[in-house]
Structures are given as structure tokens and as C-alpha cells.
Short mmCIF file of C-alpha atoms and ligand atoms in Angstrom, two decimals:
data_model
loop_
_atom_site.label_atom_id
_atom_site.label_comp_id
_atom_site.label_asym_id
_atom_site.label_seq_id
_atom_site.Cartn_x
_atom_site.Cartn_y
_atom_site.Cartn_z
CA MET A 1 110.73 162.30 88.29
CA ALA A 2 113.36 163.95 86.09
CA VAL A 3 115.58 165.43 88.81
CA SER A 4 119.20 164.33 88.28
CA LEU A 5 120.93 162.61 91.14
CA HIS A 6 124.06 164.75 90.78
CA TRP A 7 122.21 167.88 91.91
CA PRO A 8 123.44 169.07 95.29
CA VAL A 9 121.62 167.26 98.05
CA PRO A 10 120.66 170.32 100.17
CA TYR A 11 118.70 171.79 97.27
CA SER A 12 117.01 168.69 95.89
CA ARG A 13 113.42 167.61 96.32
CA PRO A 14 111.36 166.99 98.40
CA MET A 15 111.98 170.38 100.05
CA ASN A 16 108.88 172.45 100.52
CA ILE A 17 108.29 176.17 100.21
CA SER A 18 108.73 177.69 103.64
CA VAL A 19 108.96 181.44 104.23
CA ALA A 20 110.85 182.47 107.37
CA THR A 21 111.02 186.24 107.01
CA VAL A 22 109.44 188.88 104.81
CA TRP A 23 110.70 192.37 104.04
CA VAL A 24 108.28 195.06 102.87
CA ARG A 25 108.65 198.75 102.17
CA GLY A 26 106.04 201.48 102.63
CA VAL A 27 104.12 203.25 99.88
CA ALA A 28 105.67 206.60 98.96
CA ALA A 29 103.45 209.67 99.16
CA SER A 30 104.64 210.18 95.57
CA PHE A 31 103.31 206.76 94.47
CA ALA A 32 101.03 208.38 91.87
CA ASP A 33 104.22 209.29 89.98
CA CYS A 34 105.28 205.65 89.72
CA GLN A 35 106.31 204.04 86.46
CA HIS A 36 103.27 202.70 84.64
CA GLU A 37 102.64 201.68 81.08
CA ASP A 38 99.21 203.25 80.71
CA SER A 39 99.70 206.96 81.38
CA SER A 40 95.94 207.57 81.13
CA VAL A 41 95.47 205.64 84.39
CA THR A 42 95.39 207.60 87.66
CA VAL A 43 97.05 205.84 90.57
CA ASP A 44 95.67 206.61 94.04
CA ALA A 45 98.49 206.75 96.60
CA GLN A 46 96.16 206.76 99.62
CA ARG A 47 94.28 203.73 98.37
CA ALA A 48 97.59 202.02 97.63
CA HIS A 49 98.64 202.72 101.21
CA GLU A 50 95.45 201.08 102.52
CA GLN A 51 95.90 198.08 100.24
CA HIS A 52 99.51 197.80 101.35
CA MET A 53 98.48 197.84 105.01
CA ALA A 54 96.15 194.91 104.32
CA TYR A 55 98.96 193.11 102.45
CA VAL A 56 101.34 193.56 105.40
CA ALA A 57 98.66 192.48 107.88
CA ALA A 58 98.04 189.30 105.88
CA LEU A 59 101.76 188.50 105.85
CA LYS A 60 102.05 189.15 109.57
CA SER A 61 99.22 186.78 110.28
CA LEU A 62 100.44 184.06 107.90
CA ILE A 63 104.23 184.34 108.35
CA GLY A 64 104.77 186.44 111.47
CA ASP A 65 108.29 187.76 110.94
CA VAL A 66 107.73 190.84 108.77
CA HIS A 67 110.30 193.66 108.63
CA GLU A 68 109.07 197.04 107.41
CA LEU A 69 111.30 199.59 105.72
CA PRO A 70 110.02 203.14 105.49
CA ALA A 71 109.07 204.57 102.12
CA ASP A 72 111.21 207.20 100.46
CA ASP A 73 109.16 209.79 98.61
CA ALA A 74 112.08 210.38 96.24
CA TYR A 75 111.30 206.92 94.83
CA PRO A 76 107.63 206.59 93.82
CA ASP A 77 108.00 202.85 93.09
CA CYS A 78 109.85 201.92 96.29
CA VAL A 79 106.97 199.79 97.60
CA PHE A 80 107.92 197.22 94.94
CA ILE A 81 110.87 195.99 96.98
CA GLU A 82 110.98 192.65 95.15
CA ASP A 83 112.73 194.32 92.23
CA THR A 84 115.70 195.47 94.29
CA ALA A 85 116.95 192.08 95.40
CA VAL A 86 116.96 188.37 94.58
CA VAL A 87 117.03 185.95 97.47
CA ILE A 88 119.34 183.03 96.72
CA ASP A 89 118.90 181.22 100.03
CA HIS A 90 118.39 181.94 103.73
CA GLU A 91 121.74 183.68 104.03
CA LEU A 92 122.59 185.14 100.61
CA VAL A 93 120.90 187.89 98.62
CA VAL A 94 121.84 189.56 95.33
CA LEU A 95 121.13 193.27 95.27
CA THR A 96 120.03 194.18 91.78
CA HIS A 97 120.64 197.16 89.56
CA PRO A 98 117.02 197.83 88.51
CA GLY A 99 116.29 198.34 84.85
CA ALA A 100 114.41 201.61 85.27
CA GLU A 101 116.78 204.49 86.00
CA THR A 102 114.25 206.14 88.33
CA ARG A 103 114.33 203.03 90.50
CA GLN A 104 118.05 202.43 90.86
CA GLY A 105 118.30 204.56 94.01
CA GLU A 106 115.82 202.32 95.81
CA VAL A 107 118.51 199.72 96.40
CA LEU A 108 120.59 201.68 98.93
CA ALA A 109 118.06 201.57 101.77
CA VAL A 110 117.44 197.88 101.12
CA ARG A 111 121.18 197.24 101.21
CA THR A 112 121.56 199.12 104.48
CA ALA A 113 118.78 197.09 106.07
CA LEU A 114 119.82 193.67 104.77
CA GLU A 115 123.60 193.92 105.23
CA LYS A 116 123.20 193.73 109.01
CA GLN A 117 121.96 190.16 108.79
CA LEU A 118 122.71 188.69 105.37
CA GLN A 119 125.54 188.14 102.92
CA LEU A 120 125.09 190.39 99.92
CA ARG A 121 126.35 190.35 96.34
CA VAL A 122 125.94 193.59 94.47
CA MET A 123 125.07 193.85 90.77
CA GLU A 124 126.52 196.86 89.02
CA ALA A 125 125.98 198.67 85.70
CA PRO A 126 125.99 197.87 82.85
CA ALA A 127 124.26 194.81 84.27
CA CYS A 128 120.63 195.40 85.14
CA LEU A 129 117.85 193.19 86.38
CA ASP A 130 114.56 193.49 88.26
CA GLY A 131 113.70 190.89 90.90
CA GLY A 132 110.28 190.56 89.24
CA ASP A 133 112.08 188.72 86.46
CA VAL A 134 113.27 185.95 88.75
CA LEU A 135 111.25 182.91 89.73
CA ARG A 136 112.70 180.24 92.00
CA ILE A 137 111.24 176.77 91.52
CA HIS A 138 112.86 174.02 93.59
CA ASP A 139 116.56 174.18 92.68
CA ARG A 140 116.13 176.17 89.49
CA LEU A 141 116.26 179.90 89.18
CA PHE A 142 114.32 181.11 86.14
CA ILE A 143 115.53 184.48 84.89
CA GLY A 144 113.31 186.38 82.48
CA MET A 145 114.71 188.61 79.79
CA SER A 146 112.27 191.53 79.86
CA SER A 147 112.82 195.18 79.00
CA ARG A 148 114.11 195.62 82.59
CA SER A 149 116.77 192.89 82.65
CA ASN A 150 119.75 192.47 80.34
CA PRO A 151 122.10 189.56 79.57
CA ALA A 152 124.83 190.96 81.84
CA GLY A 153 122.34 191.08 84.73
CA ALA A 154 121.22 187.54 84.01
CA ASP A 155 124.85 186.35 83.81
CA PHE A 156 125.74 187.94 87.14
CA LEU A 157 122.78 186.32 88.84
CA ALA A 158 123.34 182.99 87.12
CA THR A 159 126.95 182.88 88.35
CA VAL A 160 125.93 183.48 91.96
CA ALA A 161 123.11 180.95 91.64
CA ARG A 162 125.49 178.27 90.34
CA GLU A 163 127.94 178.94 93.19
CA ARG A 164 125.11 178.03 95.60
CA GLY A 165 124.10 174.86 93.76
CA LEU A 166 121.12 176.31 91.91
CA THR A 167 120.55 175.81 88.19
CA PRO A 168 119.82 179.10 86.39
CA VAL A 169 117.53 178.99 83.36
CA ILE A 170 117.33 182.11 81.21
CA THR A 171 114.13 182.60 79.26
CA SER A 172 112.48 185.32 77.22
CA VAL A 173 109.52 187.43 78.33
CA PRO A 174 107.64 188.21 75.11
CA MET A 175 105.13 190.65 76.63
CA GLY A 176 104.37 192.51 79.82
CA LEU A 177 106.65 193.94 82.49
CA HIS A 178 108.31 190.95 84.14
CA LEU A 179 108.56 187.16 84.06
CA LYS A 180 106.44 187.00 87.21
CA SER A 181 103.78 189.23 85.64
CA ALA A 182 103.16 186.21 83.39
CA CYS A 183 103.69 183.25 85.71
CA SER A 184 104.11 182.35 89.36
CA LEU A 185 103.90 179.36 91.65
CA ALA A 186 100.73 178.59 93.57
CA ASP A 187 102.48 175.78 95.43
CA GLU A 188 105.47 173.48 94.93
CA ASN A 189 103.77 171.62 92.07
CA THR A 190 101.53 174.20 90.42
CA LEU A 191 102.68 176.90 88.05
CA LEU A 192 100.11 179.53 87.10
CA VAL A 193 100.57 180.98 83.62
CA ASP A 194 98.88 183.79 81.71
CA PRO A 195 98.47 182.14 78.31
CA ALA A 196 98.26 185.50 76.51
CA VAL A 197 101.94 186.28 77.12
CA GLY A 198 103.29 183.42 75.02
CA LEU A 199 105.95 182.21 77.46
CA ASP A 200 107.92 179.16 76.38
CA VAL A 201 106.63 176.86 79.10
CA SER A 202 108.86 174.01 77.91
CA VAL A 203 111.61 175.61 80.05
CA PHE A 204 109.71 174.33 83.08
CA ASP A 205 109.83 170.71 81.89
CA GLY A 206 111.44 168.20 84.21
CA LEU A 207 110.13 169.70 87.43
CA ASP A 208 106.90 167.69 87.67
CA LEU A 209 104.95 170.92 87.56
CA GLU A 210 101.39 171.24 86.44
CA CYS A 211 101.04 174.36 84.28
CA VAL A 212 97.64 175.91 84.88
CA LYS A 213 96.43 178.64 82.53
CA THR A 214 94.67 181.30 84.56
CA PRO A 215 91.32 182.63 83.32
CA GLU A 216 92.46 186.19 84.03
CA ALA A 217 95.86 187.73 83.30
CA LEU A 218 96.10 189.17 86.81
CA GLY A 219 95.48 185.70 88.24
CA ALA A 220 98.90 184.55 87.05
CA ASN A 221 100.77 186.41 89.79
CA VAL A 222 100.14 185.01 93.25
CA LEU A 223 102.38 184.82 96.29
CA ALA A 224 102.93 181.25 97.48
CA LEU A 225 103.72 181.06 101.19
CA GLY A 226 104.00 177.29 101.63
CA GLY A 227 101.64 174.75 103.13
CA GLY A 228 99.17 175.40 100.30
CA ARG A 229 98.66 178.99 101.42
CA LEU A 230 98.90 181.91 99.04
CA LEU A 231 97.93 185.50 98.44
CA ALA A 232 95.92 186.33 95.32
CA THR A 233 94.29 189.42 93.92
CA ALA A 234 90.60 190.23 94.16
CA SER A 235 90.90 191.49 90.58
CA ALA A 236 91.03 187.88 89.31
CA PRO A 237 87.97 186.22 90.91
CA GLU A 238 87.74 183.29 88.50
CA SER A 239 91.38 182.43 89.11
CA VAL A 240 90.76 182.57 92.87
CA GLU A 241 87.85 180.14 92.49
CA LEU A 242 90.03 177.83 90.42
CA LEU A 243 92.73 177.83 93.09
CA ARG A 244 90.22 177.20 95.88
CA SER A 245 88.66 174.35 93.93
CA ARG A 246 92.12 172.75 93.95
CA GLY A 247 92.15 172.84 97.75
CA LEU A 248 94.51 175.79 98.15
CA GLU A 249 94.08 178.24 101.01
CA VAL A 250 93.77 181.58 99.25
CA THR A 251 93.87 184.94 101.02
CA VAL A 252 92.30 187.44 98.64
CA LEU A 253 93.55 191.02 98.72
CA GLU A 254 92.51 194.19 96.93
CA ALA A 255 95.50 195.23 94.80
CA SER A 256 93.94 197.57 92.22
CA GLU A 257 96.49 200.36 92.79
CA PHE A 258 99.43 197.97 92.47
CA HIS A 259 97.93 196.68 89.22
CA LYS A 260 97.54 200.21 87.87
CA ALA A 261 101.27 200.57 88.54
CA ASP A 262 101.93 197.31 86.62
CA GLY A 263 102.56 195.48 89.87
CA ALA A 264 100.93 192.45 91.49
CA LEU A 265 101.10 190.35 94.66
CA THR A 266 104.75 189.28 94.67
CA CYS A 267 106.18 192.76 93.98
CA PRO A 268 105.61 194.43 97.38
CA SER A 269 107.71 191.92 99.35
CA LEU A 270 110.99 190.10 99.53
CA ARG A 271 110.83 186.64 101.03
CA LEU A 272 113.56 184.70 102.81
CA PRO A 273 113.25 180.94 103.27
CA GLN A 274 113.79 178.82 106.35
CA PRO A 275 117.30 177.29 106.36
CA GLY A 276 117.27 174.15 104.16
CA SER A 277 114.08 175.27 102.46
CA TRP A 278 113.20 177.64 99.61
CA CYS A 279 110.60 180.15 98.58
CA THR A 280 109.65 182.03 95.48
C1 CIR B 1 107.66 199.52 87.70
O1 CIR B 1 107.26 199.77 86.57
O2 CIR B 1 108.85 199.26 87.93
C2 CIR B 1 106.68 199.48 88.84
N1 CIR B 1 105.68 200.47 88.61
C3 CIR B 1 106.06 198.14 88.98
C4 CIR B 1 107.02 197.11 89.45
C5 CIR B 1 106.36 195.77 89.64
N2 CIR B 1 107.28 194.87 90.21
C6 CIR B 1 107.25 193.56 90.01
O3 CIR B 1 106.46 193.08 89.20
N3 CIR B 1 108.13 192.82 90.63
#
């Protein structure tokens, strides 16, 4: 195993993914006005609401401690709470300055909710970054340079990460919205990758990860919950079969309206780990 002995003990292997608490935010009635690449696509806010209810129900049954923030119709994308914050550990969160101007106001309500129980660090312009560009794997924090995240945003996050003993790794996102649109963890040892995006997967070397190319692009974003359990989209059935054949416990959810909005399974939640553990 290539993990250096000088890495801080509390963050070294063999810690497992363990989610203590999840934050979600409701679907705005204005969701059809969300940011999305393909303007010919019609997004159905009611259907998104139903899919979100199923997402929240799955998290309640698998994790239990789920906090729900109300939607704000002034922010059509507010359901994608992941982009507003990056969880560093069980007690520290970085509030982001999202890359899309229409989304920057989403952060205030998240700040108000989280500041009662967590330490916060606040990113400010000109730095910008979306949480969808950040992937925690063991004690590394991968930060994707997409059209939504800039070097100043990455530097701010990297500094906080280093202060807490994490190793930031900045990498490019050649295509698509976010780093996690192109890759995500299925469990502690399995990284799912959409091969079409052309990520430089050598950045993941040294973590004893198996990189698995997903048969469908939408299969590359799953939400790992620990203990081999994960959420995956019904829009990627071959990827679901692949994961099940590897012995993983996959909860399959309809997420068509999130996909139309360029979102996937990680985007509608913010996960906090158990003390001494981590999550993605
Ligand atoms: C946006 O374009 O910002 C939203 N429509 C989708 C955000 C998806 N978030 C994520 O992947 N973390």
C-alpha cells in the first residue's frame, strides 16, 4: 500500500466511509428554470419533487439522521445543496461561492442552518467553486477544475484541507459539469469513472483503488453510504447490474429530472461523517 507513514494518524487508513448526518434541500417550484446545458429539454418540477421525496426517504431509511431545508423559489437549483458546501470532517465545513451567479444566493440559507452546529469557513469572490467538483477519497481531497470552479476557489479549499491533515489534489475536468459528474466512489476501494470524459485517472494512483469504467455515463455518479451500500440511478441499468455483481447493496432511484438539470445522485445532499470517519 502506498500510503506514507507521515500522514496524520486520525485520517489514515483503514477508516471506512460512515455517514452520520445528511442535509437535503427541497425542490423549488421554479425548478424548471434551473441551469441546464440542453435548453431544448423540459424539466418537470413536480416529477423532480416526487423523485426527491424518494431520495430523501431512501436516505432516512439507510442513514436515519436527515435534516431538511426548505426550498427557496428564488433559486431554481437550490435542491442541489452539494454545490454550496464542502464537508472537511465531522465538525468543519467550507461554504462555497458557487460558480453560477444565479446560484450564489443559495448559500445563505445553508449557512444559517449549519452555523448552529458546525464550524464554517466561508469562500468569497473572486474565488468560486461548486461542491460537485470535490471528491473525498480517504485522506485526499480531489478538486476538479471545471467551468464552475477557479484556481482561487481550489486554493482556498486546499488551504483549509491541509490545515485539517488532508492532502488536496487539483485536477482538470475536460468535459461535463463537475468532477463528480465524471467519477465517484462506490465504496472505499472502487472508483467509478465515465471513460468518455477523459479524466486523468493517474491522479488517483497510490490509493489502492480499482477504477471501474461504467457502461453508461450516468452510472459514474453514485452516492456511497458506507458498508457497501450506495444509491444509483435507474437511468444507468447496466452500471447498476455491474455494481450488484460486485456484491454491493444498490438502492436504485429514478433521477430523470435531476439528470435533465445536469445533476445526479450526489448533488441533492450534503453528507457529514461520523467522528473519526469520512464520507464522500
Ligand atoms: C447546475 O447547473 O448548477 C445545476 N442545474 C446542476 C448542479 C448539479 N450539481 C452537482 O453535480 N453537484
